[in-house]
């Protein structure tokens, strides 16, 4: 198990994660991956702890894997579904969180379609002076830190299964393709992958990858007019982020390609001519992979629109696709997060 002291009470995003914190999560997750390969698959680490899953927006992977992770750590779990809760009778989100606090929740895992809701709940808990931890399970277009961490774990443990760590990605090229604008997964991955000294190349149509997206690393950057915005200055030294409106330069020699779902539920207006045209220009296909490193691997956070952002056959091809592995990694990584935040509270 990693030895670094963990001092973070809440995990709300990856923007302020330090390299040591990334490595602590990766190495703790590797230990839990080992636990998950044993017959019992369970440890008593969080016995007596209560983890409340408060999902105000639909989820399959995140919700189920946080629940399984908590159970594998022997915690008790409480599951909340907005549609059948007292929210429908006018109870507020903060009062809902306080209700779970009164039941003894030690950790709350929160997903909401509005950015900032987990932060507001964390601020309220801090104000109350209670030792509850808040984990952001996806807030609007802002961040999805546990997804960013499980993607990092999937990639680094592919390179070194025993000892996954940030340093393994130095010099690697990662392309993130598609609906960057609406993607909290892209934002969390940009923070983690650029911390690793990987080259991160974003590609998508201008409507889904505005030039101002470079603000994520430097709000003062002025971007040129051409469609390939090279090596923007970064307020955090040595982060390597590139933006492209054409797919080809992003894919060229890429070691990993992360394709993203078109988040039509978050699109306020028609940002694309048609799904067919989108697939023609930005869909990841076997043919397009010829541009990449011959050992390229494909990631997708799910859920997938088959035949839109990725061809259906490629999604299921074990030679290229890490999509199932990402889901598997999610349990170990979420065990690591719950363990790090929960241990020390006994
Ligand atoms: N990747 C992800 O967040 O999936 P779910 O919406 O199914 O949780």
Coordinates of C-alpha atoms and ligand atoms in Angstrom, one line a residue:
X1 CA 0.0 0.0 0.0
X2 CA 1.2 3.5 -0.8
X3 CA 2.9 5.2 2.2
X4 CA 2.3 8.9 1.3
X5 CA 0.2 10.7 4.0
X6 CA -3.2 11.6 2.5
X7 CA -4.6 14.9 3.8
X8 CA -7.3 15.6 1.4
X9 CA -10.8 15.5 2.9
X10 CA -12.9 15.9 -0.3
X11 CA -12.2 14.9 -3.9
X12 CA -14.0 17.5 -6.0
X13 CA -11.7 17.7 -9.0
X14 CA -8.2 16.9 -10.3
X15 CA -7.2 20.4 -11.1
X16 CA -5.3 20.9 -7.9
X17 CA -4.1 17.3 -7.5
X18 CA -0.3 17.0 -6.9
X19 CA 1.8 14.3 -8.7
X20 CA 2.3 12.7 -5.2
X21 CA -1.5 12.4 -4.8
X22 CA -1.9 10.9 -8.3
X23 CA 0.8 8.3 -7.5
X24 CA -0.8 7.5 -4.1
X25 CA -4.1 6.8 -5.7
X26 CA -2.5 4.7 -8.4
X27 CA -0.5 2.6 -6.0
X28 CA -3.4 2.2 -3.5
X29 CA -5.6 1.1 -6.4
X30 CA -2.9 -1.5 -7.5
X31 CA -3.0 -3.0 -4.0
X32 CA -6.8 -3.2 -4.2
X33 CA -6.6 -4.7 -7.7
X34 CA -4.6 -7.5 -6.0
X35 CA -7.3 -7.9 -3.3
X36 CA -10.0 -8.1 -6.0
X37 CA -8.1 -11.0 -7.6
X38 CA -8.3 -13.1 -4.4
X39 CA -11.2 -15.4 -3.6
X40 CA -12.8 -13.3 -0.9
X41 CA -12.3 -9.9 -2.8
X42 CA -12.9 -8.1 0.5
X43 CA -11.0 -6.3 3.3
X44 CA -12.4 -5.0 6.6
X45 CA -10.8 -1.5 6.1
X46 CA -14.0 0.6 6.3
X47 CA -16.0 -1.6 8.7
X48 CA -18.6 0.6 10.5
X49 CA -18.3 3.4 7.9
X50 CA -21.3 4.5 5.9
X51 CA -21.0 5.6 2.3
X52 CA -24.0 7.4 0.8
X53 CA -24.4 7.4 -3.0
X54 CA -26.4 10.6 -3.9
X55 CA -27.0 10.5 -7.6
X56 CA -29.2 13.3 -8.8
X57 CA -28.4 12.3 -12.5
X58 CA -28.5 8.9 -14.1
X59 CA -25.4 6.6 -14.0
X60 CA -24.6 2.9 -14.5
X61 CA -20.8 2.6 -14.1
X62 CA -20.0 5.2 -11.5
X63 CA -22.8 4.5 -9.2
X64 CA -22.5 0.7 -9.3
X65 CA -18.7 0.7 -9.0
X66 CA -18.7 3.1 -6.0
X67 CA -21.3 0.8 -4.3
X68 CA -19.3 -2.3 -5.0
X69 CA -16.0 -0.6 -3.9
X70 CA -17.6 0.5 -0.6
X71 CA -18.9 -3.1 0.0
X72 CA -15.5 -4.6 -0.9
X73 CA -14.1 -2.4 1.9
X74 CA -16.8 -3.7 4.3
X75 CA -18.6 -0.3 4.5
X76 CA -22.4 0.0 4.7
X77 CA -23.9 1.8 1.7
X78 CA -27.0 4.0 1.3
X79 CA -28.3 4.5 -2.2
X80 CA -30.5 7.5 -3.2
X81 CA -32.4 7.9 -6.4
X82 CA -33.6 11.4 -7.1
X83 CA -36.9 10.4 -8.8
X84 CA -38.1 8.4 -5.8
X85 CA -36.8 10.7 -3.1
X86 CA -38.3 13.6 -1.1
X87 CA -36.8 16.0 -3.6
X88 CA -40.0 15.4 -5.4
X89 CA -41.8 16.9 -2.4
X90 CA -39.7 20.1 -2.4
X91 CA -36.8 19.1 -0.1
X92 CA -33.6 20.9 -1.1
X93 CA -30.3 19.2 -2.0
X94 CA -28.5 20.6 1.0
X95 CA -31.3 19.3 3.3
X96 CA -31.1 15.9 1.6
X97 CA -27.3 15.8 2.3
X98 CA -27.9 16.8 5.9
X99 CA -30.5 14.0 6.2
X100 CA -27.8 11.5 5.2
X101 CA -25.4 13.2 7.6
X102 CA -27.9 12.7 10.4
X103 CA -28.1 9.0 9.6
X104 CA -24.3 8.7 10.1
X105 CA -22.9 9.0 6.5
X106 CA -19.1 9.3 6.7
X107 CA -18.7 9.8 2.9
X108 CA -21.1 11.1 0.3
X109 CA -20.6 10.3 -3.4
X110 CA -22.4 13.0 -5.4
X111 CA -23.4 13.3 -9.0
X112 CA -25.5 16.2 -10.3
X113 CA -26.1 17.7 -13.7
X114 CA -25.2 21.2 -12.4
X115 CA -21.5 22.0 -12.0
X116 CA -20.6 23.0 -8.4
X117 CA -23.2 21.0 -6.5
X118 CA -20.6 18.7 -4.8
X119 CA -18.6 21.8 -3.9
X120 CA -21.7 23.5 -2.3
X121 CA -22.3 20.4 -0.2
X122 CA -18.7 20.1 0.8
X123 CA -18.7 23.8 1.8
X124 CA -21.9 23.2 3.9
X125 CA -20.3 20.2 5.6
X126 CA -17.1 22.3 6.3
X127 CA -19.3 25.0 7.8
X128 CA -21.0 22.6 10.0
X129 CA -17.6 21.4 11.2
X130 CA -18.4 17.7 10.5
X131 CA -15.8 15.2 9.3
X132 CA -17.8 14.0 6.3
X133 CA -15.9 13.5 3.0
X134 CA -17.5 14.5 -0.4
X135 CA -16.5 12.8 -3.6
X136 CA -17.6 14.4 -6.9
X137 CA -19.0 11.6 -9.1
X138 CA -19.5 14.0 -12.0
X139 CA -20.9 17.6 -11.9
X140 CA -22.3 19.1 -15.1
X141 CA -19.6 20.0 -17.5
X142 CA -17.0 20.6 -14.8
X143 CA -15.1 17.5 -13.6
X144 CA -15.4 13.7 -13.1
X145 CA -12.3 13.0 -11.0
X146 CA -12.8 9.3 -10.3
X147 CA -13.2 8.7 -14.0
X148 CA -10.0 10.7 -14.7
X149 CA -8.2 8.6 -12.1
X150 CA -9.5 5.3 -13.4
X151 CA -8.5 6.2 -16.9
X152 CA -5.0 7.1 -15.6
X153 CA -4.9 3.8 -13.7
X154 CA -6.0 1.8 -16.8
X155 CA -3.3 3.3 -18.9
X156 CA -0.4 3.2 -16.4
X157 CA -1.2 -0.3 -15.2
X158 CA -1.1 -1.5 -18.8
X159 CA 2.5 -0.2 -19.0
X160 CA 3.5 -1.5 -15.5
X161 CA 0.9 -3.7 -13.8
X162 CA 2.8 -4.0 -10.5
X163 CA 3.8 -0.4 -10.2
X164 CA 1.5 2.1 -12.0
X165 CA 2.7 5.7 -11.7
X166 CA 2.5 9.0 -13.4
X167 CA 6.1 9.0 -14.6
X168 CA 5.3 6.1 -17.0
X169 CA 3.5 8.5 -19.3
X170 CA 6.3 10.9 -19.9
X171 CA 6.7 11.2 -23.7
X172 CA 3.5 9.3 -24.5
X173 CA 0.9 10.9 -26.8
X174 CA -2.7 10.8 -25.8
X175 CA -5.5 12.0 -28.2
X176 CA -8.9 13.0 -26.7
X177 CA -11.4 13.2 -29.4
X178 CA -15.0 14.4 -29.7
X179 CA -17.3 16.5 -27.6
X180 CA -14.7 18.2 -25.5
X181 CA -16.9 21.2 -24.7
X182 CA -19.5 19.3 -22.7
X183 CA -17.2 16.7 -21.3
X184 CA -16.3 16.6 -17.6
X185 CA -14.3 13.5 -18.3
X186 CA -12.1 15.5 -20.8
X187 CA -11.5 18.2 -18.2
X188 CA -10.4 15.7 -15.5
X189 CA -8.2 13.8 -17.9
X190 CA -6.6 17.0 -19.1
X191 CA -5.5 17.7 -15.5
X192 CA -4.2 14.2 -14.8
X193 CA -2.6 13.5 -18.1
X194 CA -0.8 16.8 -18.4
X195 CA 0.5 16.4 -14.9
X196 CA 2.1 13.2 -16.1
X197 CA 4.1 15.0 -18.8
X198 CA 2.2 13.2 -21.5
X199 CA 1.4 15.1 -24.7
X200 CA -2.3 15.6 -24.7
X201 CA -4.0 16.4 -28.1
X202 CA -7.6 17.5 -28.1
X203 CA -9.5 17.1 -31.4
X204 CA -13.1 17.9 -32.3
X205 CA -15.2 20.2 -34.5
X206 CA -14.9 23.9 -33.6
X207 CA -18.4 23.9 -32.2
X208 CA -17.4 21.2 -29.6
X209 CA -13.8 22.4 -29.2
X210 CA -13.8 26.2 -28.9
X211 CA -10.4 27.9 -29.1
X212 CA -11.0 29.3 -25.7
X213 CA -10.7 25.7 -24.4
X214 CA -7.0 26.5 -24.1
X215 CA -8.1 28.6 -21.0
X216 CA -8.2 25.4 -19.1
X217 CA -4.5 25.5 -18.8
X218 CA -4.0 29.3 -19.2
X219 CA -6.8 31.9 -19.2
X220 CA -4.5 34.5 -20.7
X221 CA -3.5 32.6 -23.7
X222 CA -4.3 34.1 -27.1
X223 CA -4.9 31.5 -29.7
X224 CA -4.0 31.8 -33.4
X225 CA -6.6 31.6 -36.2
X226 CA -5.4 28.3 -37.7
X227 CA -7.0 25.0 -36.9
X228 CA -4.1 23.5 -35.1
X229 CA -3.2 25.4 -32.0
X230 CA 0.3 24.3 -31.1
X231 CA 1.8 24.1 -27.7
X232 CA 0.0 26.8 -25.8
X233 CA 1.8 28.5 -22.9
X234 CA 0.8 27.0 -19.7
X235 CA 0.4 28.6 -16.3
X236 CA 1.7 25.2 -14.9
X237 CA 5.1 24.7 -16.5
X238 CA 5.7 21.9 -18.9
X239 CA 2.0 20.9 -19.4
X240 CA 1.7 19.9 -23.0
X241 CA -1.8 20.5 -24.4
X242 CA -2.5 20.9 -28.2
X243 CA -5.9 21.6 -29.8
X244 CA -6.9 20.5 -33.3
X245 CA -10.0 20.8 -35.4
X246 CA -8.8 18.1 -37.7
X247 CA -8.5 14.6 -36.5
X248 CA -5.4 13.5 -38.3
X249 CA -2.7 15.5 -36.5
X250 CA -4.2 14.4 -33.2
X251 CA -4.1 10.7 -34.1
X252 CA -0.7 10.7 -35.7
X253 CA 1.6 8.4 -33.7
X254 CA -0.8 8.5 -30.7
X255 CA -0.2 5.8 -28.1
X256 CA -3.7 6.2 -26.6
X257 CA -6.9 7.5 -28.1
X258 CA -9.8 8.5 -25.8
X259 CA -13.0 9.0 -27.7
X260 CA -15.9 10.8 -26.0
X261 CA -19.7 10.5 -26.3
X262 CA -21.6 13.3 -28.0
X263 CA -23.5 14.7 -25.0
X264 CA -26.6 15.7 -26.8
X265 CA -28.5 16.2 -23.5
X266 CA -26.1 19.1 -22.7
X267 CA -26.2 20.7 -26.2
X268 CA -28.4 23.8 -26.0
X269 CA -28.4 24.2 -29.8
X270 CA -27.7 22.3 -33.0
X271 CA -23.9 22.0 -32.9
X272 CA -23.5 19.3 -35.5
X273 CA -24.9 18.9 -39.1
X274 CA -25.7 15.2 -38.5
X275 CA -24.4 12.1 -36.6
X276 CA -23.4 10.5 -39.9
X277 CA -21.3 13.5 -40.9
X278 CA -19.8 13.6 -37.4
X279 CA -18.8 9.9 -37.7
X280 CA -17.3 10.6 -41.1
X281 CA -15.0 13.4 -39.8
X282 CA -14.3 12.4 -36.2
X283 CA -15.4 8.8 -35.7
X284 CA -12.7 6.4 -34.6
X285 CA -12.4 3.5 -37.0
X286 CA -9.9 0.7 -37.8
X287 CA -8.8 2.6 -40.9
X288 CA -8.1 5.8 -38.9
X289 CA -6.0 3.9 -36.4
X290 CA -3.4 3.3 -39.1
X291 CA -2.2 6.9 -38.3
X292 CA -1.5 5.9 -34.7
X293 CA 1.3 4.0 -33.0
X294 CA 0.8 0.3 -34.1
X295 CA 0.3 -0.6 -30.4
X296 CA -2.4 2.1 -29.9
X297 CA -5.2 1.5 -27.4
X298 CA -8.6 3.0 -27.4
X299 CA -10.5 4.3 -24.3
X300 CA -14.0 5.5 -23.9
X301 CA -15.6 6.5 -20.5
X302 CA -19.0 5.1 -21.6
X303 CA -21.8 5.1 -22.2
X304 CA -21.0 4.6 -25.9
X305 CA -23.0 5.6 -29.0
X306 CA -21.9 2.7 -31.2
X307 CA -21.2 3.8 -34.8
X308 CA -21.0 7.5 -33.9
X309 CA -17.9 8.3 -31.9
X310 CA -16.4 4.9 -32.5
X311 CA -17.2 2.0 -34.9
X312 CA -19.1 -0.8 -33.2
X313 CA -16.5 -3.5 -34.2
X314 CA -13.6 -1.5 -32.9
X315 CA -15.3 -1.0 -29.5
X316 CA -15.4 -4.8 -29.1
X317 CA -11.9 -5.5 -30.5
X318 CA -9.7 -6.7 -27.6
X319 CA -6.6 -5.9 -29.6
X320 CA -7.4 -2.2 -29.3
X321 CA -10.2 -1.5 -26.9
X322 CA -9.6 -0.9 -23.1
X323 CA -13.2 0.0 -22.5
X324 CA -14.1 -3.1 -20.4
X325 CA -10.8 -2.7 -18.6
X326 CA -11.7 0.9 -17.7
X327 CA -14.9 -0.4 -16.0
X328 CA -12.9 -3.1 -14.1
X329 CA -10.3 -0.5 -13.0
X330 CA -13.1 1.7 -11.7
X331 CA -13.8 -0.6 -8.7
X332 CA -10.1 -0.7 -7.6
X333 CA -9.7 3.1 -8.1
X334 CA -12.9 3.9 -6.2
X335 CA -11.8 1.5 -3.4
X336 CA -8.6 3.5 -3.2
X337 CA -10.4 6.8 -3.0
X338 CA -12.8 5.6 -0.3
X339 CA -10.0 4.0 1.6
X340 CA -7.7 7.1 1.5
X341 CA -10.5 9.4 2.5
X342 CA -12.1 7.1 5.1
X343 CA -9.0 5.7 6.8
X344 CA -7.9 7.9 9.8
X345 CA -11.5 8.6 10.7
X346 CA -11.9 5.7 13.1
Ligands
LIG1 N1 -18.4 7.1 -17.3 C1 -19.5 7.3 -16.6 O1 -19.6 8.2 -15.8 O2 -20.6 6.4 -16.8 P1 -21.9 6.4 -16.0 O3 -22.7 7.7 -16.5 O4 -22.6 5.2 -16.5 O5 -21.7 6.5 -14.6

